[in-house]
Amino acid sequence: MTAVEEKRATEVVEICPFDRLIPGRGVAALLPDGRQVAIFRTVTDEVYALSNVDPFTKAAVLSRGIIGDVQGVPHVASPMLKHRFELATGYSLDDETVAVRTYPVRVIEGVVYVRP
Amino acid sequence: MRTLVVVGNGMVSHRLVEALRAEDTEGAWRVVVLAEEPRPAYDRVALTSYVDGWDVQALTLSGSDYAGDDLVELRLGDPVTSIDRAARKVTTASGHVQAYDALVLATGSRPFVPPVPGHDLPGCFVYRTIEDLDAIRAAVEHAKATKRGRAAAMVVGGGLLGLEAAKALRDMGLSPHVVEMAPRLMPIQVDDGGGRLLRKLVTDLDLTVHTGTSAERIEQDGDRLFTKLTNGTELDLDLVVFSAGVRPRDDLARSSGLEVGERGGIITDLACRTSDPDIWAVGECAAVEGRCYGLVAPGYTMAEIVAAQLLGRTGEFPGADLSTKLKLMGVDVASFGDAHAATENAVEVVLSDAVGGYYKKLVVSEPDADGKRLLLGGVLVGDASAYNLLRPLVGSPLPADPAAMLAPEGGSSAVGVDALPDEAQICSCNAVSKGAITSAIHDDGCDSVAKIKGCTKAGTTCGSCVPMLAKLLDACGVEQSKALCEHFAYSRQELFQILSATRITTFGELIAKHGTGSGCEICKPAVASILATLDTTDRDGGHVLAGEQATLQDTNDHFLANMQRNGTYSVVPRIPGGEITPARLKVIAEVAEEFGLYTKITGGQRIDLFGATVDQLPHIWKRLVDAGMESGHAYGKSLRTVKSCVGSTWCRYGVQDSVGLAVELELRYRGLRSPHKLKAGVSGCARECAEARGKDFGVIATEKGWNLYVGGNGGALPRHAELLASDLDKDTLITYIDRFLMFYVRTADRLQRTAPWIEEMDGGLDHLRAVIVDDKLGICEELDAAMAKHVENYADEWRGVLEDPEKLARFTSFVNAPGAPDPTISFRAERDQKVPVLLGVPEVVSR
Ligand code: SRM
Ligand SMILES: Cc1cc2nc3c(=O)[nH]c(=O)nc-3n(C[C@H](O)[C@H](O)[C@H](O)COP(=O)(O)OP(=O)(O)OC[C@H]3O[C@@H](n4cnc5c(N)ncnc54)[C@H](O)[C@@H]3O)c2cc1C
Ligand code: SF4
Ligand code: FES
């Protein structure tokens, strides 16, 4: 799990039960203001949240990418044109000037929360 | 602009024109090619393969019609009859007069027919042109149609050509007798020991060999021929083919007063100039400093030299390597350098094993002061695997003990390409040295066999040097890594073997035991594809979205639909063979209207519905599946479509039911997961309206059955499929396609379509044919069983999703707001349909 600051439950958005996430895959969630978050669960049960929008193609599809690792660093490959982003930082592995926004995420008592 | 006239358009003429046009960027020369034969230059070296499918196109040399090149004029079917050297003009049979500034004679040679009484009877043929083979074919068919039992033929001449002709006749279903005057077969290339083994090997293949004798006379006997050999043997025959050597076609040169050799051939100097400085001679008709060459490679060298001179450079014929290697009916024969140990003090080392079926001889020099022996030449029969390494070593010291180099597999493992000197010629067809290839690798960045071919031409003619090119890449440290990605040190083929041998059925177990890390977007879908092909019905009916497999799939496979640029998906129901009832068309129309989908006819004879959101997909598919339709796998690396033409049912030219076959094939192979997508086509006659030869496998109807072509594709590098087998009945056709596909699925690289797969295969199409048709690897039973299982276990993937609530649950746009529309998706109208508008606001954090 990424480092998450201590937050009160009112400042976070409840997403779904942790069990709803498939290990090795992502889902998309809608924030109250219309932004979209891609939430991934790795096979080792770590959870990451990134903006769902692929900055290279501007389509909201990152949650549907395949996740994996490059030399041990977890990443997602966009399903659109296969650009890769680090799950922990949002950094593009293919263009060092680009990154997608990451969101703090945590699992409390079996429920996934994201801080917008 | 000056005019170059070339007489003849054989292989060497074509090489000359090609070389000149490639370098004459200024357009200094206009070229007129005057040809006796009625068609553009073709590959005479491969003439025997014409028998495989009687397909002229397959033999035609690329670019030999010079279409689109205004500076080349090709006049077919009109031979030159005289040269007026004073006026610098030539005249053709039709009376056409053509002036020249430079003239090149490339008239080749004609078959030598020994003056046996009866040699000109009907039923006697020569073996040099496509017309010759067509005539032989007609005689064979006549013989087969009019008599019972096996038809028989005599081939006069047991050299390289004679044996090829015998093979062609055997392939046409005849019993050939080969009659050779010398005491052994291929007397020029092999020695007595090699000849003995060669005789045994070809006799095993249904050829009857008569050596040390010749035909005394040939007589007509009803509509058959009768011959008596000088050793008293009498033969009843249906036809006779003469291939007893060739004679240079120097008649034009003779009649115009050019100097010709004592034993024929147009005399030239080392620059290929004849006794008239405006006239050159190249190829088999030329006698360079009095010597004729009956192989194509020296001809090509002459062509390059003359092209260079025409462009103001110089060039000299460096002599030629007369080494030969051929595979006759599966028998390897190679001969190189001083094969007969004619050099003074030459020593022979022979390894002969009649049981193992090989004979190998090296000719080496006496040891020099350092105790080294130079390799002078050799003969290999039955196993010529060492040829590629040995031939370039001729003239150099042997890197190992001669006997060690001859041991089975020795040539390849005992010494590496490292041992070759830079001048060693790797590709003899195109005269490319080791140095030229290594410099292409180091300096021009050629990091694959394909790039070396493009850059140096090596490997582009007979292909026998291709394995050496790969070895040179290795030797130069170019890692042609087969590893799939950083998580697996194995190729796709190796992973396939691991998975089928270990019965590991999950990616997790595979990567834990045989890989590192957690996988990525490269290895996961590749493994998912292999798991889908292997028999995994024990898990959830083998569905591609079963259990962990769902997490491995690309988004297209994950949602069983093709993702579009705005994140929506397209829907493509299967329309086998492109045949569809009005009722089903209506269902498609209704669904498109109801869900507001953009509708388009694809290039694959079916209909694509665009603009569906993830949560709409199951609702759309429910409607389609209820109406009896199923997934078209437009998203999968799997069979796409089998395109059909209308065929004999409607078309007045059709000779077979192409639609019926296309539908059957599409239903048979639907859902088969493969390294890349697969496309097919079936045409009802040779007009080829279904473009079957542009497909991974294509079937074209003939009067007698079906011709099967493999390895075609469109796309960025279009390739025509090549003939694998002809006139097949339907069952045999389907068996061959089954094996072709299963063999491909098991051995190709990830994302490698069938054309590059065949191209990279050692032995190429011939090897593929040996595996599929002759079961050379003994795996056909396994391939057949695997395909039978696939056919039996096929189930529609979309139906599988609709019937499983857990899989259905994944088709939601937002996990926390199912049913909420995706705010980034919107459409506008264009030509009465909707098309995407890109609204997504990128949240890019600058770094
Ligand atoms: C829909 C269609 C275009 C059309 O409107 O006609 C199409 C659309 C796509 N083609 Fe195609 N191709 C379509 C016929 C073809 C054809 C013609 C044919 O099949 O007869 C070809 C050339 C023939 C061939 O493949 O040999 C063709 C050669 C390609 C290639 C290049 C393949 C190659 O080997 O070079 C790609 C890229 C790839 O697969 O890697 C491609 C990839 C694609 C993809 C999948 C690209 C992508 O990843 O988004 C397109 C999306 C399909 C979709 O969303 O449904 N498409 N594509 C055609 C669907 C046919 C069908 O019914 O299944
Ligand atoms: C069955 C077979 C197998 C072979 N296998 C091999 C092999 O494995 N390796 C190898 O190196 N070589 C092989 N050869 C030999 C090779 O084909 C020749 O060396 C090569 O074709 C010579 O090319 P060329 O252009 O000199 O002659 P050709 O290819 O014979 O071309 C000469 C052309 O000139 C035309 N012509 C002649 N006179 C006139 C005229 N007056 N006016 C207009 N046109 C004219 C002829 O019709 C012909 O088209 C084989 C040959 C045959 C027949
Ligand atoms: S390929 Fe032949 S049978 Fe098929 S439509 Fe064309 S002309 Fe008719
Ligand atoms: S040796 Fe024939 S292509 Fe290289």
mmCIF file of N, CA, C and O and ligand atoms in Angstrom, chain B residues 6-14 34-39 41-48 75 78-82 92 106-110 127-129 133 160-161 164-165 246 249 251-252 282-286 293-300 323-326 429 462, ligand 2:
data_model
loop_
_atom_site.group_PDB
_atom_site.id
_atom_site.type_symbol
_atom_site.label_atom_id
_atom_site.label_comp_id
_atom_site.label_asym_id
_atom_site.label_seq_id
_atom_site.Cartn_x
_atom_site.Cartn_y
_atom_site.Cartn_z
ATOM 1 N N VAL B 6 19.862 -5.741 -74.722
ATOM 2 C CA VAL B 6 20.225 -7.019 -74.120
ATOM 3 C C VAL B 6 19.477 -8.114 -74.875
ATOM 4 O O VAL B 6 18.255 -8.041 -75.014
ATOM 5 N N VAL B 7 20.213 -9.103 -75.371
ATOM 6 C CA VAL B 7 19.567 -10.209 -76.080
ATOM 7 C C VAL B 7 19.369 -11.360 -75.092
ATOM 8 O O VAL B 7 20.333 -11.857 -74.521
ATOM 9 N N GLY B 8 18.114 -11.746 -74.917
ATOM 10 C CA GLY B 8 17.792 -12.801 -73.954
ATOM 11 C C GLY B 8 17.282 -12.188 -72.668
ATOM 12 O O GLY B 8 17.761 -11.120 -72.253
ATOM 13 N N ASN B 9 16.278 -12.802 -72.070
ATOM 14 C CA ASN B 9 15.880 -12.340 -70.736
ATOM 15 C C ASN B 9 15.799 -13.522 -69.776
ATOM 16 O O ASN B 9 14.782 -13.849 -69.199
ATOM 17 N N GLY B 10 16.928 -14.154 -69.602
ATOM 18 C CA GLY B 10 17.027 -15.215 -68.601
ATOM 19 C C GLY B 10 17.427 -14.611 -67.273
ATOM 20 O O GLY B 10 17.293 -13.406 -67.038
ATOM 21 N N MET B 11 17.938 -15.460 -66.411
ATOM 22 C CA MET B 11 18.257 -15.028 -65.054
ATOM 23 C C MET B 11 19.375 -13.989 -65.040
ATOM 24 O O MET B 11 19.333 -13.016 -64.301
ATOM 25 N N VAL B 12 20.376 -14.211 -65.882
ATOM 26 C CA VAL B 12 21.532 -13.317 -65.867
ATOM 27 C C VAL B 12 21.186 -11.970 -66.491
ATOM 28 O O VAL B 12 21.552 -10.911 -65.992
ATOM 29 N N SER B 13 20.414 -12.014 -67.576
ATOM 30 C CA SER B 13 19.970 -10.774 -68.196
ATOM 31 C C SER B 13 19.217 -9.929 -67.176
ATOM 32 O O SER B 13 19.439 -8.725 -67.044
ATOM 33 N N HIS B 14 18.332 -10.587 -66.429
ATOM 34 C CA HIS B 14 17.544 -9.837 -65.446
ATOM 35 C C HIS B 14 18.447 -9.222 -64.377
ATOM 36 O O HIS B 14 18.272 -8.064 -63.993
ATOM 37 N N LEU B 34 15.466 -7.882 -75.516
ATOM 38 C CA LEU B 34 14.810 -8.621 -76.597
ATOM 39 C C LEU B 34 14.811 -10.102 -76.228
ATOM 40 O O LEU B 34 15.868 -10.709 -76.039
ATOM 41 N N ALA B 35 13.613 -10.649 -76.130
ATOM 42 C CA ALA B 35 13.497 -11.973 -75.529
ATOM 43 C C ALA B 35 12.872 -12.982 -76.472
ATOM 44 O O ALA B 35 11.912 -12.684 -77.172
ATOM 45 N N GLU B 36 13.407 -14.173 -76.444
ATOM 46 C CA GLU B 36 12.823 -15.253 -77.220
ATOM 47 C C GLU B 36 11.631 -15.871 -76.484
ATOM 48 O O GLU B 36 10.593 -16.155 -77.063
ATOM 49 N N GLU B 37 11.790 -16.058 -75.173
ATOM 50 C CA GLU B 37 10.708 -16.697 -74.417
ATOM 51 C C GLU B 37 9.530 -15.736 -74.274
ATOM 52 O O GLU B 37 9.689 -14.519 -74.302
ATOM 53 N N PRO B 38 8.325 -16.308 -74.122
ATOM 54 C CA PRO B 38 7.112 -15.478 -74.155
ATOM 55 C C PRO B 38 6.780 -14.810 -72.832
ATOM 56 O O PRO B 38 5.728 -14.193 -72.718
ATOM 57 N N ARG B 39 7.634 -14.930 -71.815
ATOM 58 C CA ARG B 39 7.256 -14.405 -70.500
ATOM 59 C C ARG B 39 8.477 -13.767 -69.838
ATOM 60 O O ARG B 39 9.611 -14.066 -70.200
ATOM 61 N N ALA B 41 11.446 -12.899 -67.186
ATOM 62 C CA ALA B 41 12.442 -13.836 -66.659
ATOM 63 C C ALA B 41 11.926 -14.567 -65.426
ATOM 64 O O ALA B 41 11.264 -13.988 -64.569
ATOM 65 N N TYR B 42 12.240 -15.857 -65.369
ATOM 66 C CA TYR B 42 11.816 -16.652 -64.229
ATOM 67 C C TYR B 42 13.012 -17.419 -63.679
ATOM 68 O O TYR B 42 14.093 -17.443 -64.269
ATOM 69 N N ASP B 43 12.791 -18.064 -62.540
ATOM 70 C CA ASP B 43 13.865 -18.709 -61.817
ATOM 71 C C ASP B 43 14.108 -20.109 -62.380
ATOM 72 O O ASP B 43 13.482 -21.069 -61.964
ATOM 73 N N ARG B 44 15.032 -20.195 -63.316
ATOM 74 C CA ARG B 44 15.278 -21.480 -63.972
ATOM 75 C C ARG B 44 15.874 -22.488 -62.979
ATOM 76 O O ARG B 44 15.601 -23.677 -63.052
ATOM 77 N N VAL B 45 16.659 -21.987 -62.052
ATOM 78 C CA VAL B 45 17.260 -22.874 -61.056
ATOM 79 C C VAL B 45 16.162 -23.651 -60.305
ATOM 80 O O VAL B 45 16.330 -24.796 -59.934
ATOM 81 N N ALA B 46 15.030 -23.000 -60.115
ATOM 82 C CA ALA B 46 13.938 -23.639 -59.369
ATOM 83 C C ALA B 46 12.918 -24.279 -60.305
ATOM 84 O O ALA B 46 11.807 -24.610 -59.887
ATOM 85 N N LEU B 47 13.301 -24.467 -61.576
ATOM 86 C CA LEU B 47 12.336 -24.938 -62.578
ATOM 87 C C LEU B 47 11.588 -26.194 -62.120
ATOM 88 O O LEU B 47 10.389 -26.337 -62.331
ATOM 89 N N THR B 48 12.309 -27.091 -61.466
ATOM 90 C CA THR B 48 11.682 -28.354 -61.073
ATOM 91 C C THR B 48 10.505 -28.141 -60.123
ATOM 92 O O THR B 48 9.549 -28.904 -60.128
ATOM 93 N N ARG B 75 10.680 -6.692 -74.843
ATOM 94 C CA ARG B 75 9.923 -7.237 -75.986
ATOM 95 C C ARG B 75 9.979 -8.752 -75.912
ATOM 96 O O ARG B 75 11.027 -9.358 -76.121
ATOM 97 N N ASP B 78 10.112 -12.606 -79.256
ATOM 98 C CA ASP B 78 10.606 -12.169 -80.567
ATOM 99 C C ASP B 78 12.137 -12.243 -80.570
ATOM 100 O O ASP B 78 12.815 -11.259 -80.281
ATOM 101 N N PRO B 79 12.704 -13.421 -80.894
ATOM 102 C CA PRO B 79 14.154 -13.590 -80.778
ATOM 103 C C PRO B 79 14.937 -12.751 -81.790
ATOM 104 O O PRO B 79 14.442 -12.446 -82.886
ATOM 105 N N VAL B 80 16.144 -12.411 -81.421
ATOM 106 C CA VAL B 80 17.038 -11.701 -82.330
ATOM 107 C C VAL B 80 17.587 -12.708 -83.339
ATOM 108 O O VAL B 80 17.978 -13.813 -82.968
ATOM 109 N N THR B 81 17.581 -12.328 -84.619
ATOM 110 C CA THR B 81 18.056 -13.269 -85.633
ATOM 111 C C THR B 81 19.387 -12.850 -86.241
ATOM 112 O O THR B 81 20.104 -13.666 -86.803
ATOM 113 N N SER B 82 19.722 -11.546 -86.170
ATOM 114 C CA SER B 82 21.020 -11.153 -86.713
ATOM 115 C C SER B 82 21.531 -9.876 -86.063
ATOM 116 O O SER B 82 20.751 -9.087 -85.515
ATOM 117 N N THR B 92 15.132 -8.680 -85.311
ATOM 118 C CA THR B 92 14.454 -9.816 -84.661
ATOM 119 C C THR B 92 13.678 -10.629 -85.692
ATOM 120 O O THR B 92 13.511 -10.204 -86.838
ATOM 121 N N ALA B 106 23.042 -12.357 -73.760
ATOM 122 C CA ALA B 106 22.781 -13.164 -72.559
ATOM 123 C C ALA B 106 21.839 -14.279 -72.983
ATOM 124 O O ALA B 106 20.728 -14.417 -72.461
ATOM 125 N N THR B 107 22.294 -15.050 -73.952
ATOM 126 C CA THR B 107 21.401 -16.012 -74.598
ATOM 127 C C THR B 107 21.413 -17.386 -73.936
ATOM 128 O O THR B 107 20.721 -18.297 -74.396
ATOM 129 N N GLY B 108 22.220 -17.557 -72.878
ATOM 130 C CA GLY B 108 22.171 -18.815 -72.136
ATOM 131 C C GLY B 108 22.702 -19.991 -72.932
ATOM 132 O O GLY B 108 23.581 -19.847 -73.782
ATOM 133 N N SER B 109 22.141 -21.159 -72.665
ATOM 134 C CA SER B 109 22.577 -22.312 -73.440
ATOM 135 C C SER B 109 21.370 -23.140 -73.832
ATOM 136 O O SER B 109 20.263 -22.887 -73.382
ATOM 137 N N ARG B 110 21.611 -24.128 -74.693
ATOM 138 C CA ARG B 110 20.523 -25.022 -75.065
ATOM 139 C C ARG B 110 20.897 -26.429 -74.625
ATOM 140 O O ARG B 110 22.078 -26.765 -74.513
ATOM 141 N N TYR B 127 14.700 -30.334 -71.118
ATOM 142 C CA TYR B 127 14.293 -29.870 -69.792
ATOM 143 C C TYR B 127 14.989 -28.549 -69.500
ATOM 144 O O TYR B 127 16.026 -28.509 -68.874
ATOM 145 N N ARG B 128 14.418 -27.479 -70.006
ATOM 146 C CA ARG B 128 15.097 -26.202 -69.817
ATOM 147 C C ARG B 128 14.107 -25.063 -69.544
ATOM 148 O O ARG B 128 14.419 -24.129 -68.833
ATOM 149 N N THR B 129 12.921 -25.115 -70.177
ATOM 150 C CA THR B 129 12.005 -23.975 -70.076
ATOM 151 C C THR B 129 10.656 -24.428 -69.515
ATOM 152 O O THR B 129 10.371 -25.621 -69.429
ATOM 153 N N LEU B 133 8.476 -28.097 -69.744
ATOM 154 C CA LEU B 133 7.787 -28.827 -68.680
ATOM 155 C C LEU B 133 6.299 -28.983 -68.973
ATOM 156 O O LEU B 133 5.709 -30.022 -68.671
ATOM 157 N N LEU B 160 23.441 -33.544 -62.416
ATOM 158 C CA LEU B 160 22.568 -32.752 -61.566
ATOM 159 C C LEU B 160 21.187 -32.550 -62.204
ATOM 160 O O LEU B 160 20.152 -32.802 -61.600
ATOM 161 N N LEU B 161 21.195 -32.125 -63.469
ATOM 162 C CA LEU B 161 19.925 -31.852 -64.139
ATOM 163 C C LEU B 161 19.113 -33.109 -64.368
ATOM 164 O O LEU B 161 17.899 -33.119 -64.234
ATOM 165 N N GLU B 164 17.361 -34.099 -61.346
ATOM 166 C CA GLU B 164 16.219 -33.205 -61.084
ATOM 167 C C GLU B 164 15.043 -33.573 -61.963
ATOM 168 O O GLU B 164 13.892 -33.598 -61.530
ATOM 169 N N ALA B 165 15.343 -33.848 -63.238
ATOM 170 C CA ALA B 165 14.267 -34.209 -64.152
ATOM 171 C C ALA B 165 13.606 -35.501 -63.692
ATOM 172 O O ALA B 165 12.380 -35.638 -63.720
ATOM 173 N N VAL B 246 24.638 -29.131 -71.551
ATOM 174 C CA VAL B 246 24.164 -27.974 -72.319
ATOM 175 C C VAL B 246 25.263 -27.474 -73.241
ATOM 176 O O VAL B 246 26.449 -27.790 -73.054
ATOM 177 N N ARG B 249 24.620 -20.957 -76.331
ATOM 178 C CA ARG B 249 23.924 -20.475 -77.536
ATOM 179 C C ARG B 249 24.741 -19.327 -78.130
ATOM 180 O O ARG B 249 24.513 -18.162 -77.846
ATOM 181 N N ASP B 251 25.179 -18.976 -81.578
ATOM 182 C CA ASP B 251 24.934 -18.883 -83.026
ATOM 183 C C ASP B 251 24.928 -17.448 -83.547
ATOM 184 O O ASP B 251 25.477 -17.149 -84.609
ATOM 185 N N LEU B 252 24.306 -16.528 -82.774
ATOM 186 C CA LEU B 252 24.277 -15.128 -83.214
ATOM 187 C C LEU B 252 25.694 -14.567 -83.320
ATOM 188 O O LEU B 252 26.035 -13.853 -84.259
ATOM 189 N N VAL B 282 27.403 -12.399 -71.341
ATOM 190 C CA VAL B 282 27.327 -12.773 -69.929
ATOM 191 C C VAL B 282 26.496 -14.049 -69.771
ATOM 192 O O VAL B 282 25.668 -14.381 -70.616
ATOM 193 N N GLY B 283 26.728 -14.749 -68.684
ATOM 194 C CA GLY B 283 25.937 -15.930 -68.371
ATOM 195 C C GLY B 283 26.472 -17.169 -69.078
ATOM 196 O O GLY B 283 27.647 -17.256 -69.421
ATOM 197 N N GLU B 284 25.594 -18.116 -69.309
ATOM 198 C CA GLU B 284 26.025 -19.411 -69.828
ATOM 199 C C GLU B 284 26.530 -19.360 -71.257
ATOM 200 O O GLU B 284 27.234 -20.256 -71.699
ATOM 201 N N CYS B 285 26.188 -18.314 -72.025
ATOM 202 C CA CYS B 285 26.645 -18.255 -73.416
ATOM 203 C C CYS B 285 28.089 -17.758 -73.515
ATOM 204 O O CYS B 285 28.724 -17.871 -74.557
ATOM 205 N N ALA B 286 28.596 -17.169 -72.421
ATOM 206 C CA ALA B 286 29.919 -16.539 -72.485
ATOM 207 C C ALA B 286 31.017 -17.556 -72.169
ATOM 208 O O ALA B 286 30.848 -18.429 -71.333
ATOM 209 N N TYR B 293 30.650 -21.301 -67.939
ATOM 210 C CA TYR B 293 30.197 -21.641 -66.589
ATOM 211 C C TYR B 293 28.715 -22.001 -66.629
ATOM 212 O O TYR B 293 27.896 -21.196 -67.057
ATOM 213 N N GLY B 294 28.365 -23.180 -66.175
ATOM 214 C CA GLY B 294 26.973 -23.640 -66.263
ATOM 215 C C GLY B 294 26.172 -23.413 -64.995
ATOM 216 O O GLY B 294 25.204 -24.120 -64.748
ATOM 217 N N LEU B 295 26.554 -22.429 -64.210
ATOM 218 C CA LEU B 295 25.818 -22.148 -62.975
ATOM 219 C C LEU B 295 25.401 -20.691 -62.964
ATOM 220 O O LEU B 295 25.968 -19.861 -63.675
ATOM 221 N N VAL B 296 24.443 -20.388 -62.128
ATOM 222 C CA VAL B 296 23.899 -19.042 -62.168
ATOM 223 C C VAL B 296 24.796 -18.029 -61.455
ATOM 224 O O VAL B 296 24.905 -16.870 -61.864
ATOM 225 N N ALA B 297 25.486 -18.452 -60.392
ATOM 226 C CA ALA B 297 26.265 -17.478 -59.616
ATOM 227 C C ALA B 297 27.357 -16.790 -60.444
ATOM 228 O O ALA B 297 27.466 -15.558 -60.422
ATOM 229 N N PRO B 298 28.167 -17.546 -61.222
ATOM 230 C CA PRO B 298 29.155 -16.850 -62.046
ATOM 231 C C PRO B 298 28.488 -15.907 -63.055
ATOM 232 O O PRO B 298 29.011 -14.819 -63.332
ATOM 233 N N GLY B 299 27.324 -16.304 -63.540
ATOM 234 C CA GLY B 299 26.582 -15.430 -64.463
ATOM 235 C C GLY B 299 26.226 -14.116 -63.793
ATOM 236 O O GLY B 299 26.381 -13.030 -64.367
ATOM 237 N N TYR B 300 25.758 -14.197 -62.549
ATOM 238 C CA TYR B 300 25.422 -12.981 -61.813
ATOM 239 C C TYR B 300 26.649 -12.086 -61.660
ATOM 240 O O TYR B 300 26.572 -10.863 -61.790
ATOM 241 N N SER B 323 31.205 -24.765 -56.508
ATOM 242 C CA SER B 323 30.644 -25.652 -55.499
ATOM 243 C C SER B 323 29.148 -25.786 -55.705
ATOM 244 O O SER B 323 28.484 -24.847 -56.114
ATOM 245 N N THR B 324 28.636 -26.957 -55.412
ATOM 246 C CA THR B 324 27.195 -27.121 -55.506
ATOM 247 C C THR B 324 26.707 -27.878 -54.295
ATOM 248 O O THR B 324 27.387 -28.746 -53.762
ATOM 249 N N LYS B 325 25.497 -27.530 -53.916
ATOM 250 C CA LYS B 325 24.855 -28.309 -52.868
ATOM 251 C C LYS B 325 23.417 -28.432 -53.307
ATOM 252 O O LYS B 325 22.810 -27.464 -53.741
ATOM 253 N N LEU B 326 22.889 -29.617 -53.263
ATOM 254 C CA LEU B 326 21.479 -29.715 -53.599
ATOM 255 C C LEU B 326 20.840 -30.795 -52.767
ATOM 256 O O LEU B 326 21.491 -31.642 -52.182
ATOM 257 N N CYS B 429 25.783 -17.488 -54.046
ATOM 258 C CA CYS B 429 24.885 -17.010 -55.108
ATOM 259 C C CYS B 429 25.123 -15.528 -55.381
ATOM 260 O O CYS B 429 25.046 -15.071 -56.505
ATOM 261 N N CYS B 462 19.313 -18.839 -53.271
ATOM 262 C CA CYS B 462 18.934 -20.225 -52.980
ATOM 263 C C CYS B 462 18.627 -20.421 -51.498
ATOM 264 O O CYS B 462 17.981 -21.378 -51.115
HETATM 265 C C1 LIG C 2 16.328 -27.599 -64.317
HETATM 266 C C2 LIG C 2 17.520 -26.724 -64.098
HETATM 267 C C3 LIG C 2 18.096 -26.681 -62.823
HETATM 268 C C4 LIG C 2 19.209 -25.879 -62.581
HETATM 269 N N1 LIG C 2 19.728 -25.853 -61.326
HETATM 270 C C5 LIG C 2 20.776 -25.034 -61.072
HETATM 271 C C6 LIG C 2 21.314 -24.916 -59.751
HETATM 272 O O1 LIG C 2 20.859 -25.585 -58.825
HETATM 273 N N2 LIG C 2 22.335 -24.043 -59.534
HETATM 274 C C7 LIG C 2 22.829 -23.265 -60.544
HETATM 275 O O2 LIG C 2 23.727 -22.460 -60.297
HETATM 276 N N3 LIG C 2 22.354 -23.366 -61.813
HETATM 277 C C8 LIG C 2 21.345 -24.223 -62.096
HETATM 278 N N4 LIG C 2 20.856 -24.303 -63.373
HETATM 279 C C9 LIG C 2 21.497 -23.517 -64.425
HETATM 280 C C10 LIG C 2 20.977 -22.082 -64.440
HETATM 281 O O3 LIG C 2 19.591 -22.110 -64.649
HETATM 282 C C11 LIG C 2 21.668 -21.300 -65.520
HETATM 283 O O4 LIG C 2 23.027 -21.225 -65.194
HETATM 284 C C12 LIG C 2 21.142 -19.884 -65.644
HETATM 285 O O5 LIG C 2 19.766 -19.884 -65.936
HETATM 286 C C13 LIG C 2 21.906 -19.171 -66.755
HETATM 287 O O6 LIG C 2 21.312 -17.927 -66.983
HETATM 288 P P1 LIG C 2 21.426 -17.211 -68.380
HETATM 289 O O7 LIG C 2 20.693 -15.943 -68.238
HETATM 290 O O8 LIG C 2 22.829 -17.218 -68.799
HETATM 291 O O9 LIG C 2 20.660 -18.195 -69.375
HETATM 292 P P2 LIG C 2 19.115 -18.521 -69.454
HETATM 293 O O10 LIG C 2 18.489 -18.464 -68.125
HETATM 294 O O11 LIG C 2 19.037 -19.790 -70.219
HETATM 295 O O12 LIG C 2 18.526 -17.360 -70.312
HETATM 296 C C14 LIG C 2 18.831 -17.164 -71.653
HETATM 297 C C15 LIG C 2 17.621 -16.577 -72.338
HETATM 298 O O13 LIG C 2 17.991 -16.074 -73.605
HETATM 299 C C16 LIG C 2 16.989 -16.390 -74.539
HETATM 300 N N5 LIG C 2 17.564 -16.332 -75.876
HETATM 301 C C17 LIG C 2 18.449 -17.196 -76.432
HETATM 302 N N6 LIG C 2 18.709 -16.795 -77.687
HETATM 303 C C18 LIG C 2 18.019 -15.669 -77.928
HETATM 304 C C19 LIG C 2 17.872 -14.787 -79.039
HETATM 305 N N7 LIG C 2 18.524 -14.985 -80.164
HETATM 306 N N8 LIG C 2 17.053 -13.725 -78.931
HETATM 307 C C20 LIG C 2 16.364 -13.491 -77.771
HETATM 308 N N9 LIG C 2 16.466 -14.288 -76.691
HETATM 309 C C21 LIG C 2 17.277 -15.365 -76.766
HETATM 310 C C22 LIG C 2 16.537 -17.757 -74.103
HETATM 311 O O14 LIG C 2 15.239 -18.043 -74.613
HETATM 312 C C23 LIG C 2 16.543 -17.600 -72.583
HETATM 313 O O15 LIG C 2 15.305 -17.092 -72.130
HETATM 314 C C24 LIG C 2 19.760 -25.115 -63.654
HETATM 315 C C25 LIG C 2 19.161 -25.166 -64.918
HETATM 316 C C26 LIG C 2 18.066 -25.957 -65.152
HETATM 317 C C27 LIG C 2 17.449 -26.001 -66.507
#
